[in-house]
Each structure stands twice: as structure tokens, then as C-alpha cells.
């Protein structure tokens, strides 16, 4: 296997693409269908809807479907940035590699840190939910309230999914396919049951339901409260996060310069269709009221589907628990994928010690990086569980900062990297310039708006020195990236990345044969 390959695409000069070092990953094992499936699974759509829909309704009421669409706009624009940058540099480091090429080593390192940080923190949330939902299925469900049992179960789930990813991309794809089928079939049954009940005139208990109204998509009505629109759109941003996983496995996908980008855009459009259609059905059946199974009922905000399952499915209500569990496990696996490949790329390019750039010779996976991500996620989850579950919840709220940070950085990198070729065609102007720039600007605004909201001590469940715990944990974790980058700047094994000296080729470059 050669030390590097050169891909086609327009660079900053509008002609040549970037050289992508070969890493020893199993090339061409995934097709477009696999890519789309990974993009859909990574967002944990069933869990994301269950946990976020009630919160958006609480802020935006009947305008929730419009908010879901508005939240999709910057995500779509950044998806185009990912697609265009991937066409020039199909490197599994994604934001790290592209930001480095556009803005230099420090921007690249911090972009890679943003991807890894979001993954590690969200894995703690996914582990917690997986542990709770498994025990909701067993016995009378009382063990779901046992902190020790849930934490141990969550740790075992992270360990298992880490092992699956370590053993090979094909095994991971098979596991992913099963989990994806389970969650989508269960969600389909749930949606069909709601349709049947609405068509038959059934209501959600004492709730009479509500008819579809085009007013729900009226921007003039929604923007009567601009603050509510911004808040709701920020919540919606989180439920779309994850489709970029299919870009992180670009070097293991057929036609790496084109297929992953297509998969990202397709999965983004499929997601918005799923979210809006399911939200409409649930709103029509349960309403946005504050009583019973109403989506506005504060008691239902943590999981609107759990509140509705027995009313909609009767004795088959356990299907929703299975769907959420499968959704969370699916996302756990696909969250480890991009974080491990991101640090693999950082190791190959010399931004992290060479050990991170090693690929298992038989499994053809980033063995060391995968193990590190699993250990980091377990350590963070256990530490937060011991310190405070409220602090864990607030650190999870800070994920919106990390997402907005590295998505915006990718959008700006796209515009700057292709700056000399933007006037070559109308396509370049829009898809490499205008749309990524708009998406990046929106997400930059979202970053600062989120930070201001999190500063309020009333935001979330904790406060530290009179400031919201979500803000403190978010800023501390982002600042930790600056500290780690400074350390790497002076380490002998990574100094060359910052100074421009070529790094030694890691063992992963050797052919597994």
C-alpha cells in the first residue's frame, strides 16, 4: 500500500486536490446504502425525537414542525460543505484535516478536538439512557432507578460497542443494520398505530386531538416571538447532529471522493422528512396541551413516546422502549466510529502521538484510537455519575456548543479552501461559497446565543460560582482542547505538526499483508 494517495478536487487554487495519506483501513467495504444508513443511525432518530420533541413544543407550541425545518437549514448548508471538502480531501479526519488545510495546524487540532469532545460527552448520555431503558424492559422496571445498576450497564454497553468497532467495519455494519431495522420498524408501527387511531376518531385519553393546520408552518406567526424560534432551532440542531459519521468512514467507502458526500446529503433530507412527519402525527394525536399525554406536559418532556406508548399501542407499548434502546445502542456504536477515525487521522498527520495512527493489521480498524475513545467515554461517564447526575445532564446540554463550533469551522474552511475557484461556476459559487458561509454564520450565532443562555444560573440543573453549570462545563472542556494542543506543540512526537516538519510515517502505513 502506498504511503499516500492523491484525490481529485478543487483546492484553494481551484485545481489540484489534497494528498490523503493511506492509513491501512479497509477500503471500499461500504456502499452508498451503507453510508446513508450510518448517517441515519448516528443521529439516534427515535431517541432524539422522544427526548427533544416535548422541549421544542414547550417553547414553540404548534409551530414545532416549522422549527424542525428551520433547524435543518444550517445543517443542510454545512452538509454541502462536508460534501465539497470531501470531494477534494476524502480523509477520515474530516473537520481536522480540512480546517488544517484551510487555516493551519492550530485550527485543525481544535477542530479535531471538537469532534472528539462531542462524541465522548454524548456517549455518556447514550450509556445512561441505554442502561435505564434496558432495565425498563426487565421485571417491574424498578432497577431503571438504581444508579449503580444503570451506570454499570451503561459502561458494559460502551465496552461492547467499542469491541464491535475494534473488530472490524463489516461487523459493525451488520450490527448497525440490525439495530437500525429494529428502531425504524418499531417507529413505523408506532406511527401507523397513531394514523389508525386518528382515522378512527380515537383520542389520547381525555385529549380530543387536533386537526392539521397550515398555520403550523407560518413563519410570520412563529417569528412573533423571535427568541422562541432561536431557542427551538438550537434544540432542533441537536437532533440532526450525527449524519457526518458517513464522512468519517469515507476511506472505507466505495468512491470515497463522492459516495460519502452523497450519503450525508441524502441522510440529512431523510431525517428532516422523518422528524417533521412523525412530529405532525404525534401533535395531531396528543396535541400540545399540558395535560395527560399532551406534548406540553412538563412531565413528558424527557420522553414523549414513553408517555404515549400504552395509550397508542396498548399491551405492545414495550415496542417503543425497544425502539429507543435500539436507537441509543445504534448511536453509541456510530459515535465511536468518527471519534476514533478522527484521532487516527490526527495520529497519521502527526497532531497526536504516532500510536494513535496505528491500524490493527487484521481488523483494519483504528485499534488504539478506538480503545482510547471507549476508555475516555467510560471514564467521563463514571466520573460524572459519581460527581453529580445533574452535572452530567448539564455537560450534555453543552454539546450544542461543541456541535456548533466544529460545524461552523467546517463551513468557514470550505469557503476559504475553495476561495480561488468560487467564480469558476455557479455551482461552485453556491455550494462551496454562499451556502456553507450562511450555514457557518448561523451556527456561529447559535454558538454565542447558546453560551449566553447557558451563562444564566437558572439554565439547567446546576450552577458553579453563580454561573450555569452547562456554560462552565462547556467552556472548561473546550478550553481543555487549547491546553492539550499547547502540550502537543512541545511534545517531540507532535512538534513537527505545528512547525511544518514532516512527521514520521506511523506503523499503519504498512500493508497488513
Tab-separated table of C-alpha atoms in Angstrom:
chain	number	residue	atom	x	y	z
A	1	UNK	CA	0.000	0.000	0.000
A	2	UNK	CA	1.438	3.365	-0.918
A	3	UNK	CA	2.192	5.974	1.676
A	4	UNK	CA	-0.317	8.416	0.253
A	5	UNK	CA	-2.906	8.846	-2.420
A	6	UNK	CA	-3.879	11.995	-4.260
A	7	UNK	CA	-7.531	12.744	-4.797
A	8	UNK	CA	-9.236	14.820	-7.379
A	9	UNK	CA	-10.942	18.032	-6.490
A	10	UNK	CA	-10.528	21.741	-6.360
A	11	UNK	CA	-8.149	23.087	-3.773
A	12	UNK	CA	-7.557	26.640	-2.807
A	13	UNK	CA	-6.028	27.224	-6.163
A	14	UNK	CA	-9.050	25.749	-7.870
A	15	UNK	CA	-7.161	22.872	-9.442
A	16	UNK	CA	-5.404	20.148	-7.515
A	17	UNK	CA	-6.841	18.289	-4.599
A	18	UNK	CA	-5.201	17.374	-1.302
A	19	UNK	CA	-2.951	14.378	-0.735
A	20	UNK	CA	-4.621	11.899	1.621
A	21	UNK	CA	-2.220	9.560	3.458
A	22	UNK	CA	-3.155	5.886	3.242
A	23	UNK	CA	-3.849	4.568	6.725
A	24	UNK	CA	-4.420	0.830	6.287
A	25	UNK	CA	-8.217	0.993	6.670
A	26	UNK	CA	-10.295	-1.483	4.685
A	27	UNK	CA	-11.023	0.432	1.504
A	28	UNK	CA	-14.275	0.143	-0.477
A	29	UNK	CA	-16.138	-2.029	2.035
A	30	UNK	CA	-19.174	0.299	2.287
A	31	UNK	CA	-21.532	1.380	-0.496
A	32	UNK	CA	-23.967	4.303	-0.753
A	33	UNK	CA	-26.705	2.399	1.087
A	34	UNK	CA	-24.341	1.656	3.975
A	35	UNK	CA	-23.263	5.285	4.036
A	36	UNK	CA	-26.838	6.573	4.248
A	37	UNK	CA	-27.681	4.010	6.918
A	38	UNK	CA	-24.742	5.114	9.071
A	39	UNK	CA	-25.778	8.741	8.659
A	40	UNK	CA	-29.336	7.968	9.754
A	41	UNK	CA	-28.360	5.688	12.616
A	42	UNK	CA	-25.833	8.092	14.109
A	43	UNK	CA	-28.499	10.671	14.890
A	44	UNK	CA	-30.456	8.171	17.027
A	45	UNK	CA	-33.685	9.444	15.407
A	46	UNK	CA	-36.158	7.622	17.664
A	47	UNK	CA	-34.432	8.686	20.867
A	48	UNK	CA	-33.735	12.198	19.556
A	49	UNK	CA	-37.426	12.727	18.806
A	50	UNK	CA	-38.577	11.170	22.068
A	51	UNK	CA	-36.251	13.304	24.186
A	52	UNK	CA	-36.395	16.608	22.285
A	53	UNK	CA	-39.871	16.954	20.765
A	54	UNK	CA	-41.522	17.875	24.058
A	55	UNK	CA	-38.872	20.508	24.786
A	56	UNK	CA	-39.378	22.157	21.392
A	57	UNK	CA	-43.148	22.103	21.850
A	58	UNK	CA	-42.763	23.728	25.265
A	59	UNK	CA	-41.011	26.658	23.573
A	60	UNK	CA	-42.748	26.844	20.197
A	61	UNK	CA	-46.104	25.120	20.607
A	62	UNK	CA	-47.880	24.337	17.331
A	63	UNK	CA	-45.052	25.895	15.304
A	64	UNK	CA	-42.823	22.913	16.129
A	65	UNK	CA	-42.908	21.418	12.567
A	66	UNK	CA	-41.687	24.745	11.158
A	67	UNK	CA	-38.946	24.927	13.783
A	68	UNK	CA	-37.751	21.451	12.788
A	69	UNK	CA	-37.421	22.685	9.213
A	70	UNK	CA	-35.686	25.924	10.226
A	71	UNK	CA	-33.218	23.971	12.362
A	72	UNK	CA	-32.476	21.812	9.338
A	73	UNK	CA	-31.406	24.740	7.125
A	74	UNK	CA	-27.918	25.375	8.590
A	75	UNK	CA	-27.375	21.628	8.893
A	76	UNK	CA	-28.093	21.173	5.188
A	77	UNK	CA	-25.775	24.036	4.242
A	78	UNK	CA	-22.964	22.515	6.318
A	79	UNK	CA	-23.696	19.120	4.768
A	80	UNK	CA	-22.860	20.710	1.413
A	81	UNK	CA	-19.584	21.975	2.917
A	82	UNK	CA	-18.754	18.448	4.092
A	83	UNK	CA	-19.595	17.067	0.656
A	84	UNK	CA	-17.450	19.562	-1.233
A	85	UNK	CA	-14.444	19.276	1.076
A	86	UNK	CA	-14.691	15.502	1.000
A	87	UNK	CA	-14.598	15.576	-2.802
A	88	UNK	CA	-11.199	17.254	-2.592
A	89	UNK	CA	-9.837	15.511	0.519
A	90	UNK	CA	-11.603	12.243	1.432
A	91	UNK	CA	-9.689	11.903	4.698
A	92	UNK	CA	-11.324	10.238	7.716
A	93	UNK	CA	-10.112	13.178	9.819
A	94	UNK	CA	-12.874	15.344	8.208
A	95	UNK	CA	-13.019	18.647	10.143
A	96	UNK	CA	-9.485	18.203	11.500
A	97	UNK	CA	-7.951	17.662	8.068
A	98	UNK	CA	-9.994	20.286	6.255
A	99	UNK	CA	-9.531	23.006	8.884
A	100	UNK	CA	-5.810	22.335	8.937
A	101	UNK	CA	-5.579	22.695	5.152
A	102	UNK	CA	-7.629	25.885	5.228
A	103	UNK	CA	-6.426	27.676	8.365
A	104	UNK	CA	-3.342	25.911	9.673
A	105	UNK	CA	-2.371	23.384	12.372
A	106	UNK	CA	-3.978	25.046	15.394
A	107	UNK	CA	-7.397	25.318	13.756
A	108	UNK	CA	-7.106	21.719	12.599
A	109	UNK	CA	-6.183	20.440	16.055
A	110	UNK	CA	-9.043	22.301	17.744
A	111	UNK	CA	-11.481	21.129	15.061
A	112	UNK	CA	-10.460	17.544	15.745
A	113	UNK	CA	-10.856	18.171	19.463
A	114	UNK	CA	-14.379	19.489	18.905
A	115	UNK	CA	-15.396	16.293	17.085
A	116	UNK	CA	-13.849	14.038	19.742
A	117	UNK	CA	-15.262	16.079	22.615
A	118	UNK	CA	-18.835	15.978	21.305
A	119	UNK	CA	-18.529	12.220	20.826
A	120	UNK	CA	-17.153	11.482	24.288
A	121	UNK	CA	-19.739	13.608	26.104
A	122	UNK	CA	-22.713	12.285	24.163
A	123	UNK	CA	-21.547	8.687	24.749
A	124	UNK	CA	-22.053	9.312	28.474
A	125	UNK	CA	-25.646	10.358	27.787
A	126	UNK	CA	-26.280	7.407	25.495
A	127	UNK	CA	-24.854	4.979	28.050
A	128	UNK	CA	-27.109	6.404	30.764
A	129	UNK	CA	-30.226	6.119	28.600
A	130	UNK	CA	-29.308	2.615	27.378
A	131	UNK	CA	-28.860	1.424	30.949
A	132	UNK	CA	-32.201	2.864	32.031
A	133	UNK	CA	-34.175	1.531	29.068
A	134	UNK	CA	-32.780	-1.979	29.300
A	135	UNK	CA	-33.991	-2.270	32.875
A	136	UNK	CA	-37.346	-0.742	31.983
A	137	UNK	CA	-37.870	-3.866	29.879
A	138	UNK	CA	-36.974	-6.257	32.690
A	139	UNK	CA	-39.234	-7.075	35.616
A	140	UNK	CA	-41.237	-4.191	37.048
A	141	UNK	CA	-38.756	-1.615	35.744
A	142	UNK	CA	-37.679	-0.534	39.242
A	143	UNK	CA	-33.996	-1.237	38.542
A	144	UNK	CA	-34.049	1.599	35.994
A	145	UNK	CA	-33.944	3.917	39.040
A	146	UNK	CA	-30.941	2.158	40.590
A	147	UNK	CA	-27.946	4.423	39.922
A	148	UNK	CA	-25.280	1.731	40.365
A	149	UNK	CA	-27.045	-0.826	38.180
A	150	UNK	CA	-27.712	1.715	35.423
A	151	UNK	CA	-24.129	3.007	35.471
A	152	UNK	CA	-22.603	-0.482	35.309
A	153	UNK	CA	-24.981	-1.404	32.483
A	154	UNK	CA	-24.088	1.758	30.577
A	155	UNK	CA	-20.370	1.020	30.952
A	156	UNK	CA	-20.909	-2.506	29.599
A	157	UNK	CA	-22.780	-1.116	26.584
A	158	UNK	CA	-19.914	1.273	25.759
A	159	UNK	CA	-17.406	-1.558	26.173
A	160	UNK	CA	-19.395	-3.861	23.902
A	161	UNK	CA	-19.815	-1.290	21.144
A	162	UNK	CA	-16.135	-0.391	21.406
A	163	UNK	CA	-15.319	-4.064	20.857
A	164	UNK	CA	-17.649	-4.240	17.852
A	165	UNK	CA	-15.917	-1.258	16.257
A	166	UNK	CA	-12.495	-2.659	17.111
A	167	UNK	CA	-13.245	-5.997	15.433
A	168	UNK	CA	-13.999	-4.524	12.012
A	169	UNK	CA	-16.110	-2.166	9.943
A	170	UNK	CA	-18.093	-5.009	8.364
A	171	UNK	CA	-19.082	-6.496	11.725
A	172	UNK	CA	-20.043	-3.021	12.876
A	173	UNK	CA	-22.113	-2.503	9.735
A	174	UNK	CA	-24.001	-5.784	10.332
A	175	UNK	CA	-24.762	-4.862	13.949
A	176	UNK	CA	-25.776	-1.386	12.822
A	177	UNK	CA	-28.129	-2.734	10.183
A	178	UNK	CA	-29.971	-4.921	12.713
A	179	UNK	CA	-30.328	-2.088	15.224
A	180	UNK	CA	-31.469	0.312	12.509
A	181	UNK	CA	-34.138	-2.098	11.267
A	182	UNK	CA	-35.405	-2.632	14.828
A	183	UNK	CA	-35.784	1.066	15.577
A	184	UNK	CA	-37.327	2.040	12.256
A	185	UNK	CA	-39.761	-0.889	12.170
A	186	UNK	CA	-40.836	-0.090	15.730
A	187	UNK	CA	-41.202	3.613	14.912
A	188	UNK	CA	-43.190	2.680	11.802
A	189	UNK	CA	-45.585	0.535	13.837
A	190	UNK	CA	-45.991	3.372	16.338
A	191	UNK	CA	-46.723	5.898	13.566
A	192	UNK	CA	-49.143	3.518	11.845
A	193	UNK	CA	-50.996	2.944	15.103
A	194	UNK	CA	-51.398	6.705	15.521
A	195	UNK	CA	-52.703	7.029	11.941
A	196	UNK	CA	-55.248	4.259	12.558
A	197	UNK	CA	-56.412	5.881	15.782
A	198	UNK	CA	-56.686	9.335	14.195
A	199	UNK	CA	-58.591	7.898	11.218
A	200	UNK	CA	-60.890	6.031	13.574
A	201	UNK	CA	-61.574	9.126	15.643
A	202	UNK	CA	-59.824	7.771	18.724
A	203	UNK	CA	-58.280	10.272	21.116
A	204	UNK	CA	-55.400	10.184	23.542
A	205	UNK	CA	-57.297	9.522	26.728
A	206	UNK	CA	-59.097	12.692	27.771
A	207	UNK	CA	-57.442	14.611	24.930
A	208	UNK	CA	-59.583	15.153	21.854
A	209	UNK	CA	-56.725	15.575	19.407
A	210	UNK	CA	-56.312	18.403	16.914
A	211	UNK	CA	-56.687	18.667	13.158
A	212	UNK	CA	-53.788	19.528	10.854
A	213	UNK	CA	-53.409	23.272	10.324
A	214	UNK	CA	-51.213	25.040	7.741
A	215	UNK	CA	-50.739	27.777	10.326
A	216	UNK	CA	-48.175	25.473	11.963
A	217	UNK	CA	-45.851	26.336	9.044
A	218	UNK	CA	-46.495	30.101	9.093
A	219	UNK	CA	-43.182	31.978	9.640
A	220	UNK	CA	-45.000	35.225	10.498
A	221	UNK	CA	-46.752	33.564	13.415
A	222	UNK	CA	-43.662	31.742	14.635
A	223	UNK	CA	-41.437	34.840	14.495
A	224	UNK	CA	-43.888	36.800	16.637
A	225	UNK	CA	-41.521	35.519	19.356
A	226	UNK	CA	-38.017	35.516	17.769
A	227	UNK	CA	-36.410	34.314	20.989
A	228	UNK	CA	-38.587	31.212	20.976
A	229	UNK	CA	-37.658	30.492	17.355
A	230	UNK	CA	-33.942	30.738	18.150
A	231	UNK	CA	-34.290	28.543	21.241
A	232	UNK	CA	-36.309	25.916	19.357
A	233	UNK	CA	-33.929	25.921	16.390
A	234	UNK	CA	-30.991	25.323	18.744
A	235	UNK	CA	-32.796	22.329	20.210
A	236	UNK	CA	-33.541	21.086	16.691
A	237	UNK	CA	-29.863	21.395	15.788
A	238	UNK	CA	-29.003	18.648	18.270
A	239	UNK	CA	-31.433	16.111	16.841
A	240	UNK	CA	-29.869	16.426	13.366
A	241	UNK	CA	-26.312	16.007	14.610
A	242	UNK	CA	-24.603	12.756	13.595
A	243	UNK	CA	-25.142	12.441	9.831
A	244	UNK	CA	-21.459	13.354	9.332
A	245	UNK	CA	-20.465	9.870	10.532
A	246	UNK	CA	-20.717	8.678	6.935
A	247	UNK	CA	-17.955	11.171	6.055
A	248	UNK	CA	-15.702	9.809	8.804
A	249	UNK	CA	-15.718	6.381	7.111
A	250	UNK	CA	-15.025	7.886	3.683
A	251	UNK	CA	-11.772	5.968	3.235
A	252	UNK	CA	-13.691	2.715	3.782
A	253	UNK	CA	-16.431	3.633	1.288
A	254	UNK	CA	-16.671	2.992	-2.441
A	255	UNK	CA	-15.665	6.074	-4.453
A	256	UNK	CA	-14.538	7.948	-1.314
A	257	UNK	CA	-14.499	11.341	-3.016
A	258	UNK	CA	-18.194	11.194	-3.969
A	259	UNK	CA	-20.212	8.480	-2.191
A	260	UNK	CA	-19.851	9.693	1.444
A	261	UNK	CA	-20.848	13.236	0.478
A	262	UNK	CA	-23.937	11.966	-1.285
A	263	UNK	CA	-24.739	9.787	1.691
A	264	UNK	CA	-24.511	12.787	4.032
A	265	UNK	CA	-26.871	14.939	1.984
A	266	UNK	CA	-29.352	12.087	1.415
A	267	UNK	CA	-29.429	11.127	5.099
A	268	UNK	CA	-29.948	14.787	6.066
A	269	UNK	CA	-33.018	15.057	3.808
A	270	UNK	CA	-34.416	11.715	5.015
A	271	UNK	CA	-34.008	12.840	8.615
A	272	UNK	CA	-35.971	16.052	8.180
A	273	UNK	CA	-38.760	14.110	6.444
A	274	UNK	CA	-38.919	11.621	9.333
A	275	UNK	CA	-38.798	14.246	12.052
A	276	UNK	CA	-41.434	16.533	10.558
A	277	UNK	CA	-43.868	13.741	9.616
A	278	UNK	CA	-43.642	11.983	12.998
A	279	UNK	CA	-43.929	15.307	14.833
A	280	UNK	CA	-47.086	16.125	12.888
A	281	UNK	CA	-48.689	12.783	13.702
A	282	UNK	CA	-47.831	12.996	17.384
A	283	UNK	CA	-49.074	16.592	17.601
A	284	UNK	CA	-52.353	15.735	15.907
A	285	UNK	CA	-52.981	12.819	18.267
A	286	UNK	CA	-51.606	14.024	21.599
A	287	UNK	CA	-51.884	17.810	20.972
A	288	UNK	CA	-49.520	20.357	22.505
A	289	UNK	CA	-51.631	20.535	25.647
A	290	UNK	CA	-50.253	20.414	29.165
A	291	UNK	CA	-52.475	17.596	30.446
A	292	UNK	CA	-52.216	13.820	30.110
A	293	UNK	CA	-50.103	12.738	27.151
A	294	UNK	CA	-50.043	16.282	25.757
A	295	UNK	CA	-46.641	17.260	24.409
A	296	UNK	CA	-46.718	20.414	26.502
A	297	UNK	CA	-46.991	18.431	29.732
A	298	UNK	CA	-43.717	19.055	31.576
A	299	UNK	CA	-43.824	15.522	32.952
A	300	UNK	CA	-43.489	14.184	29.383
A	301	UNK	CA	-40.595	16.356	28.196
A	302	UNK	CA	-37.870	13.809	28.940
A	303	UNK	CA	-39.574	11.240	26.682
A	304	UNK	CA	-42.856	11.961	24.910
A	305	UNK	CA	-43.021	8.477	23.364
A	306	UNK	CA	-42.766	6.766	26.744
A	307	UNK	CA	-45.755	8.791	27.917
A	308	UNK	CA	-47.783	7.801	24.834
A	309	UNK	CA	-46.796	4.147	24.386
A	310	UNK	CA	-49.580	2.488	26.382
A	311	UNK	CA	-52.303	4.767	25.011
A	312	UNK	CA	-51.221	4.222	21.401
A	313	UNK	CA	-50.011	0.595	21.430
A	314	UNK	CA	-51.735	-0.879	24.481
A	315	UNK	CA	-50.037	-4.146	25.535
A	316	UNK	CA	-47.491	-3.651	22.746
A	317	UNK	CA	-46.211	-0.451	24.325
A	318	UNK	CA	-42.893	-2.162	25.095
A	319	UNK	CA	-42.067	-1.788	21.380
A	320	UNK	CA	-41.322	1.888	21.961
A	321	UNK	CA	-38.893	1.033	24.749
A	322	UNK	CA	-37.190	-1.418	22.377
A	323	UNK	CA	-37.098	1.231	19.645
A	324	UNK	CA	-35.456	3.830	21.909
A	325	UNK	CA	-32.994	1.248	23.250
A	326	UNK	CA	-32.043	0.156	19.727
A	327	UNK	CA	-31.740	3.798	18.692
A	328	UNK	CA	-29.407	4.596	21.582
A	329	UNK	CA	-27.243	1.492	21.066
A	330	UNK	CA	-27.050	2.228	17.355
A	331	UNK	CA	-25.894	5.767	18.042
A	332	UNK	CA	-23.389	4.540	20.641
A	333	UNK	CA	-21.635	2.440	18.022
A	334	UNK	CA	-21.716	5.074	15.304
A	335	UNK	CA	-20.485	7.786	17.697
A	336	UNK	CA	-17.340	5.784	18.419
A	337	UNK	CA	-16.698	5.411	14.661
A	338	UNK	CA	-15.995	9.078	13.792
A	339	UNK	CA	-14.186	9.925	17.025
A	340	UNK	CA	-11.782	7.002	16.612
A	341	UNK	CA	-11.146	7.761	12.958
A	342	UNK	CA	-10.673	11.437	13.719
A	343	UNK	CA	-7.913	10.719	16.239
A	344	UNK	CA	-6.476	8.105	13.825
A	345	UNK	CA	-6.092	10.817	11.214
A	346	UNK	CA	-4.593	13.168	13.788
A	347	UNK	CA	-2.048	10.490	14.622
A	348	UNK	CA	-1.204	9.857	10.968
A	349	UNK	CA	-0.735	13.578	10.315
A	350	UNK	CA	1.412	13.977	13.428
A	351	UNK	CA	-1.037	16.029	15.513
A	352	UNK	CA	-1.198	13.234	18.121
A	353	UNK	CA	1.470	10.691	19.115
A	354	UNK	CA	2.099	8.048	16.405
A	355	UNK	CA	0.359	5.354	18.478
A	356	UNK	CA	-2.986	6.971	17.577
A	357	UNK	CA	-2.165	6.461	13.887
A	358	UNK	CA	-1.899	2.692	14.167
A	359	UNK	CA	-4.401	0.460	12.383
A	360	UNK	CA	-4.948	-3.124	13.513
A	361	UNK	CA	-3.288	-5.275	10.817
A	362	UNK	CA	-6.025	-7.933	10.765
A	363	UNK	CA	-9.180	-5.993	11.641
A	364	UNK	CA	-8.107	-2.956	9.583
A	365	UNK	CA	-9.636	-0.630	12.158
A	366	UNK	CA	-8.061	2.196	14.197
A	367	UNK	CA	-7.391	-0.202	17.059
A	368	UNK	CA	-5.639	2.052	19.569
A	369	UNK	CA	-7.816	5.098	18.829
A	370	UNK	CA	-10.982	3.023	19.221
A	371	UNK	CA	-9.814	1.714	22.580
A	372	UNK	CA	-8.886	5.211	23.749
A	373	UNK	CA	-12.310	6.565	22.778
A	374	UNK	CA	-14.044	3.757	24.661
A	375	UNK	CA	-11.917	4.280	27.773
A	376	UNK	CA	-12.344	8.080	27.615
A	377	UNK	CA	-16.132	7.758	27.332
A	378	UNK	CA	-16.327	5.272	30.220
A	379	UNK	CA	-14.072	7.416	32.407
A	380	UNK	CA	-16.083	10.553	31.731
A	381	UNK	CA	-19.412	8.785	32.280
A	382	UNK	CA	-18.378	7.170	35.570
A	383	UNK	CA	-16.735	10.356	36.843
A	384	UNK	CA	-19.807	12.464	36.080
A	385	UNK	CA	-22.133	9.832	37.580
A	386	UNK	CA	-20.112	9.871	40.804
A	387	UNK	CA	-19.782	13.657	40.983
A	388	UNK	CA	-23.357	14.564	40.073
A	389	UNK	CA	-26.000	13.318	37.687
A	390	UNK	CA	-27.176	16.908	37.391
A	391	UNK	CA	-23.685	17.971	36.316
A	392	UNK	CA	-23.715	15.115	33.795
A	393	UNK	CA	-27.021	16.428	32.403
A	394	UNK	CA	-25.624	19.968	32.149
A	395	UNK	CA	-22.431	18.825	30.410
A	396	UNK	CA	-24.632	17.041	27.898
A	397	UNK	CA	-26.534	20.295	27.342
A	398	UNK	CA	-23.202	21.878	26.408
A	399	UNK	CA	-22.922	19.544	23.407
A	400	UNK	CA	-24.711	22.174	21.316
A	401	UNK	CA	-21.623	24.378	21.799
A	402	UNK	CA	-19.295	21.663	20.531
A	403	UNK	CA	-21.507	20.850	17.543
A	404	UNK	CA	-21.927	24.482	16.527
A	405	UNK	CA	-18.168	25.011	16.915
A	406	UNK	CA	-16.908	22.276	14.620
A	407	UNK	CA	-19.759	22.520	12.113
A	408	UNK	CA	-19.181	26.284	11.754
A	409	UNK	CA	-15.423	25.735	11.463
A	410	UNK	CA	-16.048	23.260	8.632
A	411	UNK	CA	-18.285	25.752	6.824
A	412	UNK	CA	-15.685	28.514	7.039
A	413	UNK	CA	-12.950	26.066	5.975
A	414	UNK	CA	-14.944	25.164	2.859
A	415	UNK	CA	-15.304	28.784	1.785
A	416	UNK	CA	-11.637	29.597	2.419
A	417	UNK	CA	-10.193	26.423	0.909
A	418	UNK	CA	-12.141	26.867	-2.336
A	419	UNK	CA	-11.916	30.664	-2.375
A	420	UNK	CA	-9.999	30.845	-5.668
A	421	UNK	CA	-12.427	28.594	-7.528
A	422	UNK	CA	-15.744	30.092	-6.364
A	423	UNK	CA	-16.193	32.152	-9.542
A	424	UNK	CA	-15.428	29.221	-11.834
A	425	UNK	CA	-19.087	28.188	-11.981
A	426	UNK	CA	-22.474	28.923	-10.441
A	427	UNK	CA	-22.322	25.534	-8.722
A	428	UNK	CA	-19.029	26.380	-7.022
A	429	UNK	CA	-20.306	29.794	-6.017
A	430	UNK	CA	-23.355	28.397	-4.224
A	431	UNK	CA	-22.269	25.007	-2.897
A	432	UNK	CA	-18.674	25.900	-2.000
A	433	UNK	CA	-19.230	29.534	-1.081
A	434	UNK	CA	-22.601	31.054	-0.297
A	435	UNK	CA	-24.438	28.135	1.342
A	436	UNK	CA	-21.538	26.934	3.560
A	437	UNK	CA	-20.871	30.548	4.584
A	438	UNK	CA	-24.507	31.133	5.553
A	439	UNK	CA	-24.566	27.852	7.477
A	440	UNK	CA	-21.325	28.744	9.283
A	441	UNK	CA	-22.568	32.221	10.202
A	442	UNK	CA	-25.864	30.838	11.540
A	443	UNK	CA	-24.030	28.244	13.636
A	444	UNK	CA	-21.569	30.840	14.914
A	445	UNK	CA	-24.527	32.903	16.077
A	446	UNK	CA	-26.038	29.752	17.593
A	447	UNK	CA	-22.791	29.136	19.485
A	448	UNK	CA	-22.820	32.553	21.144
A	449	UNK	CA	-26.566	32.563	21.761
A	450	UNK	CA	-26.277	29.134	23.424
A	451	UNK	CA	-23.349	30.355	25.522
A	452	UNK	CA	-25.327	33.397	26.721
A	453	UNK	CA	-28.314	31.228	27.607
A	454	UNK	CA	-26.112	28.739	29.475
A	455	UNK	CA	-24.466	31.534	31.470
A	456	UNK	CA	-27.770	32.066	33.284
A	457	UNK	CA	-27.572	30.165	36.614
A	458	UNK	CA	-31.224	29.182	36.119
A	459	UNK	CA	-30.261	27.290	32.947
A	460	UNK	CA	-30.035	23.546	33.530
A	461	UNK	CA	-29.713	21.737	36.841
A	462	UNK	CA	-26.518	23.142	38.373
A	463	UNK	CA	-24.651	26.390	38.886
A	464	UNK	CA	-20.973	26.962	39.629
A	465	UNK	CA	-19.805	30.267	41.145
A	466	UNK	CA	-23.130	31.823	40.184
A	467	UNK	CA	-22.870	30.720	36.542
A	468	UNK	CA	-24.857	27.982	34.793
A	469	UNK	CA	-23.153	24.590	35.063
A	470	UNK	CA	-23.722	23.906	31.358
A	471	UNK	CA	-21.719	27.022	30.436
A	472	UNK	CA	-18.871	26.204	32.818
A	473	UNK	CA	-18.587	22.580	31.725
A	474	UNK	CA	-18.771	23.559	28.051
A	475	UNK	CA	-16.134	26.283	28.332
A	476	UNK	CA	-13.852	24.153	30.510
A	477	UNK	CA	-13.973	21.232	28.100
A	478	UNK	CA	-13.353	23.458	25.059
A	479	UNK	CA	-10.503	25.215	26.902
A	480	UNK	CA	-9.015	21.820	27.703
A	481	UNK	CA	-8.531	21.382	23.958
A	482	UNK	CA	-6.387	24.530	23.842
A	483	UNK	CA	-4.289	23.209	26.722
A	484	UNK	CA	-3.823	19.807	25.083
A	485	UNK	CA	-2.920	21.456	21.762
A	486	UNK	CA	-0.279	23.546	23.566
A	487	UNK	CA	1.131	20.398	25.143
A	488	UNK	CA	1.292	18.675	21.766
A	489	UNK	CA	3.039	21.752	20.339
A	490	UNK	CA	6.065	20.980	22.519
A	491	UNK	CA	5.996	17.163	22.584
A	492	UNK	CA	8.837	15.717	20.482
A	493	UNK	CA	6.459	13.335	18.681
A	494	UNK	CA	3.937	16.024	17.683
A	495	UNK	CA	6.016	19.209	17.497
A	496	UNK	CA	6.550	18.739	13.757
A	497	UNK	CA	2.808	19.012	13.066
A	498	UNK	CA	2.800	22.585	14.372
A	499	UNK	CA	6.158	23.643	12.951
A	500	UNK	CA	5.648	22.185	9.478
A	501	UNK	CA	8.297	19.473	9.755
A	502	UNK	CA	7.199	16.132	8.242
A	503	UNK	CA	6.113	13.540	10.748
A	504	UNK	CA	7.442	10.010	10.661
A	505	UNK	CA	5.137	7.545	8.942
A	506	UNK	CA	3.166	5.586	11.555
A	507	UNK	CA	3.050	1.774	11.530
A	508	UNK	CA	-0.451	1.897	9.992
A	509	UNK	CA	1.025	2.840	6.613
A	510	UNK	CA	2.480	-0.630	6.258
A	511	UNK	CA	0.386	-3.083	4.285
A	512	UNK	CA	-1.444	-5.556	6.551
A	513	UNK	CA	-0.108	-8.257	4.294
